[in-house]
Coordinates of N, CA and C in Angstrom, one line a residue:
M8 N 23.5 -70.7 -17.7 CA 23.3 -68.9 -18.3 C 22.4 -68.6 -17.3
K9 N 21.1 -69.5 -16.8 CA 20.1 -68.8 -15.9 C 20.5 -68.4 -14.3
K10 N 21.7 -69.1 -14.3 CA 22.4 -68.8 -12.8 C 23.1 -67.4 -13.1
M11 N 23.9 -67.0 -14.2 CA 24.4 -65.8 -14.3 C 23.6 -65.0 -14.5
I12 N 22.6 -64.9 -15.1 CA 21.6 -63.8 -14.7 C 21.0 -64.1 -13.6
I13 N 20.6 -64.5 -13.3 CA 19.9 -64.6 -11.6 C 21.2 -63.7 -10.7
I14 N 22.2 -64.2 -10.6 CA 23.7 -63.7 -9.9 C 23.7 -62.1 -10.5
L15 N 23.9 -61.7 -11.5 CA 24.1 -60.5 -12.3 C 22.6 -59.8 -11.9
L16 N 21.4 -60.3 -11.9 CA 20.5 -59.4 -11.2 C 20.7 -59.4 -10.0
S17 N 21.1 -60.1 -9.0 CA 21.1 -60.3 -7.7 C 21.5 -59.0 -7.1
L18 N 23.1 -58.7 -7.9 CA 24.1 -57.9 -7.9 C 23.5 -56.6 -8.0
I19 N 22.6 -56.1 -9.4 CA 22.2 -55.4 -9.3 C 21.3 -54.9 -8.5
I20 N 20.8 -55.8 -8.2 CA 19.1 -55.0 -7.4 C 19.9 -54.5 -5.3
G21 N 20.9 -55.7 -5.5 CA 21.5 -55.8 -3.8 C 22.3 -54.2 -4.3
Y22 N 23.2 -53.8 -5.0 CA 23.7 -52.4 -5.2 C 22.3 -51.3 -5.4
A23 N 21.4 -51.3 -6.0 CA 20.2 -50.6 -6.0 C 20.0 -50.4 -3.8
L24 N 20.0 -51.5 -3.8 CA 19.1 -51.2 -2.5 C 20.2 -50.2 -1.4
Y25 N 21.0 -50.6 -1.6 CA 22.5 -50.2 -0.8 C 23.0 -48.5 -1.1
W26 N 22.4 -48.4 -2.7 CA 22.8 -47.1 -2.9 C 21.9 -45.9 -2.1
G27 N 20.8 -46.7 -2.8 CA 19.3 -45.6 -1.7 C 19.2 -45.6 -0.4
I28 N 19.6 -46.8 0.8 CA 19.4 -46.7 1.9 C 20.8 -45.7 2.4
S29 N 21.7 -46.0 2.1 CA 23.4 -44.8 2.2 C 22.8 -42.9 1.6
N30 N 22.2 -43.4 0.4 CA 21.5 -41.5 -0.2 C 20.8 -41.7 1.0
D31 N 19.7 -42.3 1.6 CA 18.8 -41.7 3.1 C 19.5 -41.6 4.1
D32 N 20.4 -42.2 4.8 CA 21.0 -41.7 5.2 C 21.6 -40.6 5.2
Y33 N 22.9 -40.5 4.3 CA 23.4 -38.8 3.8 C 22.6 -37.9 3.8
K34 N 21.1 -38.0 3.4 CA 20.2 -36.6 3.2 C 19.9 -36.7 4.9
M35 N 20.2 -37.5 5.7 CA 19.3 -37.4 7.2 C 20.4 -36.4 7.9
D36 N 21.9 -37.0 7.4 CA 23.2 -35.9 7.9 C 23.4 -35.0 7.3
K37 N 22.9 -34.6 6.3 CA 23.2 -33.3 5.5 C 21.6 -32.7 6.3
K38 N 20.4 -33.0 6.3 CA 19.2 -32.3 7.3 C 20.0 -31.8 8.5
R39 N 20.4 -32.8 9.2 CA 20.9 -32.8 10.8 C 21.7 -31.4 11.0
S40 N 22.3 -31.3 9.7 CA 23.5 -30.2 9.6 C 23.6 -28.9 9.4
I41 N 21.9 -29.3 8.7 CA 21.5 -27.7 8.2 C 20.7 -27.2 9.0
V42 N 19.8 -27.6 9.7 CA 18.7 -27.3 11.0 C 19.9 -26.1 11.9
G43 N 19.1 -24.7 11.9 CA 19.9 -24.0 12.7 C 19.4 -22.7 12.7
E44 N 20.4 -21.6 12.5 CA 20.1 -20.5 12.7 C 21.2 -19.8 12.2
Y45 N 21.0 -19.2 10.9 CA 22.2 -18.8 10.1 C 22.6 -17.0 10.4
K46 N 23.3 -16.2 10.4 CA 23.2 -14.7 10.1 C 23.9 -14.3 8.8
L47 N 23.5 -13.5 8.2 CA 24.4 -13.1 7.5 C 25.3 -12.6 7.2
D48 N 26.5 -13.8 6.6 CA 27.8 -12.5 6.4 C 28.5 -12.0 5.8
I49 N 28.1 -10.8 6.2 CA 28.5 -9.7 5.2 C 30.1 -8.8 4.7
Y50 N 30.6 -10.1 5.7 CA 31.8 -10.1 4.8 C 32.4 -11.0 3.5
R51 N 31.7 -11.8 3.2 CA 31.6 -12.8 2.5 C 30.8 -13.0 1.2
T52 N 29.2 -12.3 1.6 CA 28.6 -11.5 0.4 C 28.4 -10.5 -0.1
E53 N 28.8 -10.1 -0.7 CA 28.7 -9.2 -2.3 C 27.5 -8.3 -2.3
L54 N 27.4 -7.5 -1.2 CA 25.8 -6.8 -1.6 C 25.5 -5.8 -2.7
S55 N 26.9 -5.3 -3.2 CA 26.6 -4.4 -4.4 C 25.9 -3.5 -4.2
T56 N 24.8 -3.2 -4.7 CA 23.9 -2.5 -4.7 C 22.7 -2.2 -3.3
Y57 N 23.0 -2.9 -2.3 CA 22.9 -2.8 -0.5 C 23.9 -2.6 0.0
K58 N 24.4 -2.0 -0.4 CA 25.6 -1.6 0.5 C 25.6 -0.4 1.9
D59 N 24.7 0.3 0.9 CA 24.3 1.4 1.9 C 23.2 0.8 3.0
S60 N 23.2 -0.2 3.0 CA 22.2 -0.5 4.0 C 22.7 -1.6 4.9
I61 N 23.7 -1.8 5.1 CA 24.4 -2.8 5.6 C 24.7 -2.8 6.9
D62 N 24.5 -1.9 7.7 CA 23.8 -1.9 9.2 C 22.4 -2.7 9.4
K63 N 21.6 -2.6 8.5 CA 20.4 -3.1 8.4 C 20.4 -4.3 7.9
Y64 N 21.4 -5.2 7.3 CA 20.7 -6.5 6.5 C 22.2 -7.3 7.6
K65 N 22.7 -7.1 8.1 CA 23.8 -7.4 9.0 C 23.0 -8.1 10.1
H66 N 21.6 -7.7 10.8 CA 21.1 -8.3 11.4 C 19.8 -9.7 11.0
L67 N 20.4 -9.9 9.6 CA 19.2 -10.9 9.4 C 19.9 -12.2 9.3
I68 N 19.1 -12.8 10.2 CA 19.1 -14.2 10.6 C 17.9 -15.0 9.3
L69 N 18.4 -16.3 9.4 CA 17.8 -17.2 8.1 C 17.5 -18.7 8.9
T70 N 16.6 -19.1 9.4 CA 16.2 -20.2 10.3 C 15.7 -21.1 10.2
F71 N 16.4 -22.7 9.4 CA 16.0 -23.9 9.2 C 15.5 -24.4 10.0
N72 N 14.3 -25.1 10.2 CA 13.4 -25.6 10.6 C 13.3 -26.7 10.8
R73 N 13.1 -28.1 11.6 CA 13.3 -29.3 11.7 C 12.3 -30.0 10.4
D74 N 11.1 -29.1 10.6 CA 10.1 -29.5 9.8 C 10.0 -29.4 8.9
M75 N 11.1 -28.7 7.9 CA 11.5 -28.2 6.7 C 11.3 -27.1 6.0
T76 N 10.7 -26.2 7.2 CA 10.6 -25.3 6.7 C 11.4 -23.8 7.0
F77 N 11.4 -23.0 6.4 CA 12.3 -21.9 6.7 C 11.8 -20.7 6.7
S78 N 12.6 -19.8 7.4 CA 12.2 -18.0 7.8 C 13.4 -17.1 7.7
L79 N 13.2 -16.0 7.4 CA 13.9 -15.2 7.6 C 13.7 -13.9 8.4
N80 N 13.9 -13.3 9.5 CA 13.7 -12.4 10.2 C 13.1 -11.5 9.4
F81 N 13.2 -10.6 8.3 CA 12.6 -10.2 8.1 C 12.7 -9.9 6.9
P82 N 12.3 -9.6 5.6 CA 12.2 -9.3 3.9 C 13.4 -8.6 3.8
V83 N 14.0 -9.1 2.5 CA 14.9 -8.5 2.2 C 15.0 -8.4 0.0
P84 N 15.7 -7.8 -0.1 CA 15.7 -7.6 -1.9 C 16.2 -8.2 -2.8
F85 N 17.1 -9.2 -1.8 CA 17.7 -9.8 -2.4 C 17.8 -11.3 -2.4
M86 N 16.6 -11.2 -1.9 CA 15.9 -12.7 -2.0 C 14.3 -12.8 -1.9
A87 N 13.8 -13.9 -3.0 CA 12.6 -13.9 -3.3 C 11.3 -13.8 -2.4
A88 N 11.5 -14.2 -1.4 CA 10.6 -14.3 0.0 C 11.0 -14.5 1.2
S89 N 10.4 -14.4 2.0 CA 11.3 -14.3 3.3 C 10.5 -15.8 4.5
H90 N 10.0 -16.6 3.6 CA 9.8 -17.9 4.1 C 9.4 -18.9 3.1
G91 N 9.1 -20.0 3.9 CA 9.2 -21.1 2.4 C 9.3 -22.5 3.1
I92 N 9.7 -23.2 2.1 CA 10.4 -24.8 2.4 C 11.1 -25.0 1.8
W93 N 12.3 -26.0 2.3 CA 13.4 -26.7 1.5 C 13.4 -28.2 1.8
E94 N 14.4 -28.5 0.7 CA 14.4 -29.8 0.5 C 15.9 -30.6 1.0
V95 N 16.3 -31.2 1.2 CA 17.7 -31.9 0.8 C 18.1 -32.2 -0.4
G96 N 19.0 -32.1 -0.7 CA 19.7 -33.1 -1.9 C 20.3 -34.2 -1.9
G97 N 20.3 -34.9 -2.5 CA 20.8 -36.4 -2.0 C 22.5 -35.6 -2.5
M98 N 23.1 -37.2 -3.1 CA 24.4 -37.0 -3.1 C 24.7 -36.5 -4.6
D99 N 26.2 -35.6 -4.2 CA 26.1 -34.5 -5.2 C 25.1 -34.1 -5.6
E100 N 24.0 -33.5 -4.8 CA 23.4 -32.3 -5.5 C 22.6 -31.1 -4.6
W101 N 22.2 -30.2 -5.3 CA 22.0 -29.0 -4.3 C 21.0 -29.1 -3.9
C102 N 21.0 -28.5 -2.6 CA 19.6 -28.2 -1.4 C 19.2 -27.1 -2.4
K103 N 17.0 -27.5 -1.7 CA 17.0 -26.6 -2.4 C 15.7 -25.1 -1.5
L104 N 16.0 -24.2 -1.8 CA 15.3 -23.7 -1.0 C 13.8 -23.4 -2.2
I105 N 12.5 -23.8 -1.5 CA 11.5 -23.4 -2.4 C 10.1 -21.9 -1.4
Y106 N 10.6 -20.8 -2.4 CA 9.6 -19.7 -1.2 C 8.7 -20.1 -1.4
S107 N 7.8 -18.9 -0.9 CA 6.5 -19.1 -0.4 C 5.6 -18.8 -1.9
N108 N 6.8 -17.9 -2.9 CA 6.2 -17.4 -4.2 C 6.1 -18.4 -5.1
N109 N 6.6 -19.9 -4.7 CA 6.9 -21.2 -5.7 C 8.5 -21.0 -6.4
I110 N 9.5 -20.0 -6.1 CA 10.4 -19.3 -6.9 C 11.6 -20.3 -5.9
V111 N 12.5 -21.1 -6.7 CA 12.9 -21.9 -6.0 C 14.4 -21.8 -6.5
D112 N 15.3 -21.7 -5.1 CA 16.7 -21.5 -4.9 C 17.6 -22.1 -4.8
Q113 N 19.1 -22.6 -5.2 CA 19.5 -23.8 -4.9 C 20.3 -23.2 -3.5
F114 N 21.0 -24.3 -2.7 CA 22.1 -24.1 -1.3 C 22.7 -25.1 -1.3
G115 N 23.8 -24.8 -0.7 CA 25.2 -25.9 -0.6 C 24.5 -26.1 1.1
I116 N 25.2 -27.1 1.7 CA 25.2 -28.1 3.2 C 26.3 -27.5 3.6
P117 N 26.3 -26.6 4.8 CA 27.1 -25.8 5.8 C 29.1 -26.8 5.3
Y118 N 29.4 -25.8 5.5 CA 31.1 -26.3 5.2 C 31.9 -25.0 6.2
Y119 N 33.1 -25.9 6.7 CA 33.6 -25.4 7.9 C 35.0 -24.2 6.9
D120 N 35.2 -22.8 7.3 CA 36.1 -21.6 6.6 C 36.6 -20.9 8.1
N121 N 38.0 -21.0 8.3 CA 38.3 -20.5 9.4 C 37.5 -20.6 11.0
G122 N 36.6 -21.8 11.2 CA 36.2 -22.4 12.3 C 34.5 -21.6 12.3
D123 N 33.6 -21.1 10.8 CA 32.6 -20.4 11.4 C 31.9 -21.6 10.0
S124 N 30.9 -22.1 10.4 CA 29.9 -23.0 9.9 C 29.5 -22.0 8.4
I125 N 29.6 -22.3 7.7 CA 29.6 -21.6 6.3 C 28.2 -22.0 5.2
L126 N 27.0 -21.3 5.3 CA 25.8 -22.3 4.4 C 25.7 -21.0 3.1
Y127 N 25.6 -21.1 1.7 CA 25.9 -20.5 0.9 C 24.7 -20.8 0.0
I128 N 23.7 -19.9 -0.9 CA 22.8 -19.9 -1.2 C 23.5 -19.6 -2.3
N129 N 23.0 -20.4 -3.3 CA 24.1 -19.7 -4.8 C 23.1 -19.4 -5.9
S130 N 23.3 -18.6 -6.8 CA 22.4 -17.5 -7.7 C 20.9 -17.2 -7.4
A131 N 20.8 -16.8 -5.9 CA 20.0 -16.2 -5.4 C 19.1 -15.5 -6.3
T132 N 17.8 -15.6 -6.0 CA 16.8 -15.0 -6.5 C 16.4 -14.1 -5.9
P133 N 16.1 -12.7 -6.6 CA 15.8 -11.3 -6.3 C 14.1 -11.5 -5.7
H134 N 13.9 -10.8 -5.1 CA 12.2 -10.0 -4.8 C 12.1 -9.7 -6.1
Y135 N 10.8 -9.7 -6.9 CA 10.4 -9.2 -8.1 C 10.6 -8.0 -8.3
S136 N 10.6 -6.9 -7.0 CA 10.9 -5.5 -7.4 C 12.4 -5.5 -7.9
Q137 N 13.2 -6.3 -7.5 CA 14.6 -6.1 -7.7 C 15.0 -6.8 -9.0
R138 N 14.6 -7.5 -9.8 CA 14.9 -8.1 -10.7 C 16.0 -8.0 -11.6
N139 N 15.6 -6.4 -11.8 CA 16.4 -6.1 -12.8 C 17.6 -5.4 -12.0
I140 N 17.6 -4.7 -10.8 CA 18.5 -4.0 -10.2 C 19.6 -5.0 -9.4
S141 N 18.8 -6.1 -9.0 CA 19.9 -6.7 -7.5 C 21.1 -7.5 -8.1
E142 N 21.9 -7.3 -7.9 CA 23.4 -7.9 -8.4 C 24.1 -9.1 -7.2
V143 N 23.3 -9.3 -6.0 CA 23.4 -10.1 -5.4 C 23.5 -11.9 -5.7
Y144 N 24.5 -12.2 -6.0 CA 24.1 -13.9 -6.7 C 24.7 -15.1 -5.6
K145 N 25.7 -14.8 -4.9 CA 26.1 -15.7 -3.9 C 25.7 -15.6 -2.7
I146 N 25.0 -15.6 -1.6 CA 24.5 -14.7 -0.5 C 24.9 -16.1 0.7
F147 N 26.0 -15.7 1.4 CA 26.9 -16.6 2.7 C 25.7 -16.1 3.8
F148 N 25.8 -17.3 4.7 CA 25.4 -17.0 5.8 C 26.3 -18.1 7.0
V149 N 26.6 -17.4 8.5 CA 27.0 -18.2 9.4 C 26.5 -18.6 10.4
K150 N 26.6 -19.8 10.9 CA 25.7 -20.3 11.5 C 25.9 -19.9 13.2
I151 N 24.8 -20.1 13.7 CA 25.1 -19.5 15.1 C 24.5 -20.3 16.1
K152 N 23.0 -21.0 15.8 CA 22.9 -22.1 16.6 C 22.9 -23.5 15.8

């Protein structure tokens, strides 16, 4: 009976260690795939209220740095702030944008669509001055670097 318990505990500990190492490797791969510069995809993003300013917003660049910081090249009303930090999610988890004002949004890892590397922010929180106006919920970016 003791041998069976020892074997069972060994299997559980072994699986937990394997999963932890695999998850860390997965996160490192995710981090490498995210780091870079992304331009707002004005075709996939439904800008609704802000369509009149599309010429301005088509120059929006979101940069994810290796040091886990991010920044926009200028502030926009449909995102809570123009800089902050980001976190990589584990397996089956969203990644997080943590704005400088401590608001947290979630984003997905880049995926490929028609040759473009696409990153999107899901359920974006608008700037506090736009809370009842903004209807931009899913923001798409195309990787440029």
